[in-house]
Coordinates of C-alpha atoms and ligand atoms in Angstrom, one line a residue:
X1 CA 0.1 0.2 0.2
X2 CA 2.7 2.6 1.0
X3 CA 6.5 1.6 0.4
X4 CA 9.2 3.7 0.8
X5 CA 12.5 2.3 0.1
X6 CA 16.1 3.6 0.4
X7 CA 14.8 7.3 1.0
X8 CA 17.6 9.9 1.4
X9 CA 17.1 13.9 1.6
X10 CA 19.5 16.6 2.4
X11 CA 19.1 19.9 3.1
X12 CA 22.9 21.8 2.5
X13 CA 24.9 18.8 3.4
X14 CA 22.9 18.3 6.3
X15 CA 21.4 14.6 5.9
X16 CA 18.5 14.6 7.3
X17 CA 17.0 11.3 5.9
X18 CA 19.5 8.7 5.9
X19 CA 18.2 5.5 3.7
X20 CA 14.6 5.3 5.8
X21 CA 12.7 1.9 4.7
X22 CA 9.2 1.8 5.6
X23 CA 6.3 -0.6 4.4
X24 CA 2.5 0.3 5.5
X25 CA -0.3 -2.1 4.9
X26 CA -3.7 -0.9 3.8
X27 CA -6.0 0.3 6.7
X28 CA -3.0 0.3 9.1
X29 CA -2.4 3.4 11.5
X30 CA 1.0 3.7 11.9
X31 CA 2.4 6.9 14.5
X32 CA 6.1 8.0 14.1
X33 CA 7.8 9.0 17.3
X34 CA 11.0 11.3 17.8
X35 CA 13.0 13.8 19.0
X36 CA 12.5 17.5 17.4
X37 CA 14.9 17.4 14.7
X38 CA 15.1 13.7 13.8
X39 CA 13.2 14.3 10.4
X40 CA 9.8 13.3 11.2
X41 CA 8.1 16.2 9.1
X42 CA 10.7 15.8 6.4
X43 CA 9.7 11.8 6.2
X44 CA 6.1 12.7 5.8
X45 CA 6.5 15.4 3.3
X46 CA 8.6 13.0 1.0
X47 CA 5.4 10.8 0.8
X48 CA 3.7 13.1 -1.4
X49 CA 6.6 14.9 -2.6
X50 CA 5.9 18.1 -1.0
X51 CA 9.8 17.1 -0.2
X52 CA 11.6 15.2 -3.3
X53 CA 13.9 12.7 -2.0
X54 CA 17.3 13.1 -3.2
X55 CA 17.4 8.8 -3.5
X56 CA 15.0 6.5 -3.4
X57 CA 11.5 5.1 -4.4
X58 CA 8.0 6.5 -2.7
X59 CA 5.1 4.0 -3.8
X60 CA 1.6 5.1 -2.4
X61 CA -1.1 3.0 -3.8
X62 CA -0.8 2.3 -7.4
X63 CA 1.8 5.0 -7.9
X64 CA 5.4 4.5 -7.9
X65 CA 8.1 7.2 -8.0
X66 CA 11.6 6.6 -8.4
X67 CA 13.1 9.9 -6.8
X68 CA 16.0 10.9 -9.2
X69 CA 13.6 10.5 -12.1
X70 CA 10.4 12.2 -10.8
X71 CA 7.9 13.5 -13.3
X72 CA 5.5 16.6 -12.9
X73 CA 2.6 14.3 -14.0
X74 CA 3.7 11.4 -11.7
X75 CA 4.0 14.0 -9.1
X76 CA 0.3 15.1 -9.6
X77 CA -0.6 11.5 -9.4
X78 CA 1.3 10.8 -6.2
X79 CA 0.0 13.9 -4.4
X80 CA -3.9 12.8 -5.3
X81 CA -3.2 9.6 -3.1
X82 CA -2.9 11.5 0.2
X83 CA -4.3 14.7 2.1
X84 CA -2.1 16.2 4.8
X85 CA -3.0 17.6 8.5
X86 CA -0.6 20.1 9.5
X87 CA 0.0 21.4 12.8
X88 CA -1.0 24.9 12.4
X89 CA -4.5 23.9 10.5
X90 CA -3.4 25.9 7.4
X91 CA -7.0 26.9 6.8
X92 CA -8.0 30.0 4.3
X93 CA -8.8 32.8 6.5
X94 CA -11.1 34.5 4.3
X95 CA -13.3 31.2 3.5
X96 CA -16.1 29.7 5.7
X97 CA -15.7 26.3 7.2
X98 CA -17.4 24.7 4.4
X99 CA -15.9 26.5 2.0
X100 CA -12.7 25.8 3.2
X101 CA -13.4 22.0 2.9
X102 CA -15.1 22.5 -0.7
X103 CA -11.9 23.9 -2.0
X104 CA -9.8 21.0 -2.6
X105 CA -12.8 19.1 -3.9
X106 CA -13.5 21.9 -6.5
X107 CA -10.0 22.9 -7.4
X108 CA -8.2 19.6 -7.4
X109 CA -10.8 17.1 -8.1
X110 CA -13.1 19.3 -10.5
X111 CA -16.0 18.3 -8.5
X112 CA -19.3 20.5 -9.4
X113 CA -20.1 22.5 -6.8
X114 CA -23.4 21.4 -5.2
X115 CA -21.9 17.5 -4.8
X116 CA -18.7 19.2 -3.3
X117 CA -21.1 21.1 -0.7
X118 CA -22.7 17.7 0.0
X119 CA -19.5 15.7 0.5
X120 CA -18.4 18.9 2.8
X121 CA -21.1 18.7 4.7
X122 CA -21.2 14.8 5.4
X123 CA -17.4 15.1 6.5
X124 CA -17.8 17.9 8.5
X125 CA -20.9 16.0 10.1
X126 CA -18.2 13.5 11.0
X127 CA -16.2 15.7 12.5
X128 CA -18.8 17.1 14.8
X129 CA -19.0 20.5 13.0
X130 CA -22.2 20.5 11.3
X131 CA -23.5 23.8 13.5
X132 CA -20.4 25.4 12.2
X133 CA -20.7 25.4 8.5
X134 CA -20.8 29.2 8.0
X135 CA -18.5 30.3 10.8
X136 CA -15.0 31.8 9.8
X137 CA -11.9 29.9 11.1
X138 CA -11.4 32.9 13.5
X139 CA -14.5 32.2 15.2
X140 CA -13.7 28.9 16.0
X141 CA -11.4 27.3 19.0
X142 CA -8.0 26.0 17.9
X143 CA -9.4 22.4 18.4
X144 CA -12.6 23.1 15.9
X145 CA -10.1 24.8 13.4
X146 CA -8.2 21.3 13.7
X147 CA -11.2 19.1 12.9
X148 CA -11.9 21.6 9.8
X149 CA -8.5 20.4 8.8
X150 CA -9.4 17.0 9.2
X151 CA -12.8 17.2 7.6
X152 CA -10.7 19.1 4.5
X153 CA -8.6 16.1 4.3
X154 CA -11.2 13.1 4.5
X155 CA -13.4 14.8 2.0
X156 CA -10.7 14.3 -0.8
X157 CA -11.0 10.6 -0.1
X158 CA -7.2 10.0 0.0
X159 CA -5.8 6.6 0.1
X160 CA -3.7 7.7 3.0
X161 CA -4.2 10.6 5.7
X162 CA -1.0 12.1 6.8
X163 CA -1.0 13.7 9.9
X164 CA 2.1 16.4 11.2
X165 CA 1.4 16.9 14.8
X166 CA -1.7 17.5 14.8
X167 CA -2.1 18.6 18.5
X168 CA 0.9 20.5 19.1
X169 CA -0.4 23.9 19.0
X170 CA -3.4 23.4 20.8
X171 CA -4.0 24.4 24.5
X172 CA -4.1 20.9 26.5
X173 CA -7.9 21.1 26.9
X174 CA -8.5 21.3 23.3
X175 CA -6.3 18.1 22.6
X176 CA -8.7 15.3 23.6
X177 CA -11.4 16.2 21.1
X178 CA -9.2 16.5 18.2
X179 CA -7.6 12.8 19.3
X180 CA -11.2 11.5 19.5
X181 CA -11.9 12.5 15.8
X182 CA -8.7 10.9 14.5
X183 CA -9.7 7.8 16.5
X184 CA -12.8 7.4 15.1
X185 CA -11.6 8.0 11.6
X186 CA -9.1 5.5 12.4
X187 CA -11.8 2.9 13.5
X188 CA -13.3 3.4 10.0
X189 CA -10.2 1.4 8.7
X190 CA -8.4 4.6 6.4
X191 CA -4.6 4.1 6.4
X192 CA -3.2 7.1 8.5
X193 CA 0.6 7.7 9.2
X194 CA 0.7 10.2 12.5
X195 CA 3.7 12.3 13.6
X196 CA 2.9 12.9 17.6
X197 CA 4.2 13.4 20.9
X198 CA 0.8 12.1 22.5
X199 CA 2.0 9.0 24.1
X200 CA -1.3 7.4 25.3
X201 CA -2.8 8.3 22.2
X202 CA -0.2 6.6 19.8
X203 CA -0.3 3.6 22.0
X204 CA -4.3 3.3 22.0
X205 CA -4.2 4.1 18.2
X206 CA -1.2 2.6 16.4
X207 CA -0.9 -0.6 15.0
X208 CA 2.7 0.0 14.4
X209 CA 5.0 2.7 15.6
X210 CA 8.0 4.0 14.5
X211 CA 11.0 5.8 16.6
X212 CA 12.9 8.0 14.6
X213 CA 16.1 9.7 15.8
X214 CA 18.9 11.6 13.6
X215 CA 17.4 10.8 10.3
X216 CA 17.2 6.8 10.8
X217 CA 14.5 4.5 12.2
X218 CA 15.9 3.3 15.2
X219 CA 13.3 1.0 16.0
X220 CA 9.7 0.0 15.3
X221 CA 7.3 -2.6 16.2
X222 CA 3.7 -3.0 17.8
X223 CA 2.8 -0.5 20.4
X224 CA 3.8 -2.9 23.2
X225 CA 7.0 -3.7 21.8
X226 CA 8.0 0.1 21.6
X227 CA 6.5 1.4 24.7
X228 CA 6.6 -1.6 27.0
X229 CA 9.8 -3.4 26.1
X230 CA 11.3 -1.0 24.0
X231 CA 15.1 -2.4 22.9
X232 CA 17.3 0.4 21.8
X233 CA 18.5 2.9 23.8
X234 CA 17.7 6.0 22.4
X235 CA 14.0 4.8 22.6
X236 CA 14.3 3.8 26.2
X237 CA 15.8 7.5 26.8
X238 CA 13.3 9.6 24.9
X239 CA 10.3 7.5 26.6
X240 CA 11.8 8.1 29.8
X241 CA 12.2 12.0 29.0
X242 CA 8.8 12.2 27.6
X243 CA 7.2 10.6 30.7
X244 CA 9.1 12.8 32.8
X245 CA 11.1 10.4 34.5
X246 CA 14.6 11.4 35.6
X247 CA 17.1 10.2 33.3
X248 CA 20.5 9.4 34.9
X249 CA 22.3 10.3 31.5
X250 CA 21.0 13.7 31.7
X251 CA 23.1 14.4 34.4
X252 CA 26.4 13.8 33.1
X253 CA 26.3 16.0 30.6
X254 CA 28.0 19.5 31.5
X255 CA 24.8 21.3 31.0
X256 CA 22.9 19.4 33.7
X257 CA 25.9 19.3 35.9
X258 CA 25.1 21.0 39.3
X259 CA 26.4 24.8 38.9
X260 CA 29.9 25.5 40.6
X261 CA 28.9 27.1 43.9
X262 CA 30.2 30.9 43.2
X263 CA 29.8 31.9 46.9
X264 CA 33.1 31.7 47.9
X265 CA 34.4 33.8 45.2
X266 CA 32.4 37.0 46.2
X267 CA 34.3 39.8 48.2
X268 CA 33.6 39.9 51.8
X269 CA 30.6 42.0 52.5
X270 CA 28.6 41.4 49.4
X271 CA 25.2 40.4 50.4
X272 CA 24.3 36.7 49.2
X273 CA 20.8 37.9 47.1
X274 CA 22.9 39.6 44.4
X275 CA 23.4 35.8 43.1
Ligands
LIG1 P1 11.3 16.9 12.8 O1 9.6 17.0 12.3 O2 11.7 15.5 13.5 O3 11.5 17.8 13.9 P2 12.0 17.8 10.4 O4 12.0 16.9 9.1 O5 11.3 18.7 10.3 O6 12.1 17.3 11.9 O7 13.8 18.8 10.3 C1 14.7 17.7 10.2 C2 16.1 18.7 10.2 O8 16.1 19.2 9.2 C3 16.2 19.7 10.9 O9 17.4 20.1 11.6 C4 15.6 20.8 10.0 O10 16.2 22.3 10.9 C5 16.3 20.3 8.8 N1 15.3 20.9 7.9 C6 13.7 20.7 7.9 N2 13.5 21.2 6.9 C7 14.3 22.1 6.0 C8 14.5 23.0 5.0 N3 13.3 23.0 4.2 N4 15.8 23.4 4.4 C9 16.7 23.4 5.3 N5 16.3 22.7 6.5 C10 15.2 21.8 6.8
LIG2 MG1 8.1 18.3 12.4

């Protein structure tokens, strides 16, 4: 269904993806975890050629592209296979909720206006926004805006939906409603790749988990394998850090070492609170 083979990508000599191989079956929900800067967004963007890999092959559905020989026409057909949900929603501020969802259908898929409206109403009902069709994004909460982002992706009826940290920009109290919507879509059997820092959610919703660090997939497996019995030290350290447990290795690094006590260096008579 989705297969990435030998994907490499560099930005100005910096190797951001170092020979990545990923295989995802139809209907699977795959989450990607990893520290900031590890290449998660770049990998996701290679799936739809928003970033063109330097090397490797991308296959989504029945479209396969070899990075070095990619033609414009192939890239257009590859892009039609997927839809993306962004961290910052990326909605059109001057369009209403329903117009935001209709836009892709009319422009990219050449669907007639009346049919696009009907399809958009259906997906907006799925994400619980039937009462907000004629609102503008600025009149919605962040959670509602992201649900519009999800409806817009769903409306395109893609082979796969790519989520790039869909809840990272939200206030904590709004995260739950968005995760619930994503979960309900997952239960419908749509293939999804989700980059997230929401560990409980990832554990709950994923069929397969990838842990990335420094441009490579360090470890992958079922949620149980990754969360309960991770094998790699880097995975263990990442999970410990996220769960807020103290990480012994951190304290051996100079920036976390106990600060030198400077009190003795002060000339006599200087009061302590200057420190
Ligand atoms: P993540 O999503 O895991 O935080 P990214 O894929 O966004 O990681 O970035 C990986 C690395 O690639 C980072 O060092 C980032 O600065 C760099 N990078 C990403 N996109 C670009 C770009 N368009 N130009 C230059 N460097 C980039
Ligand atoms: Mg990112």
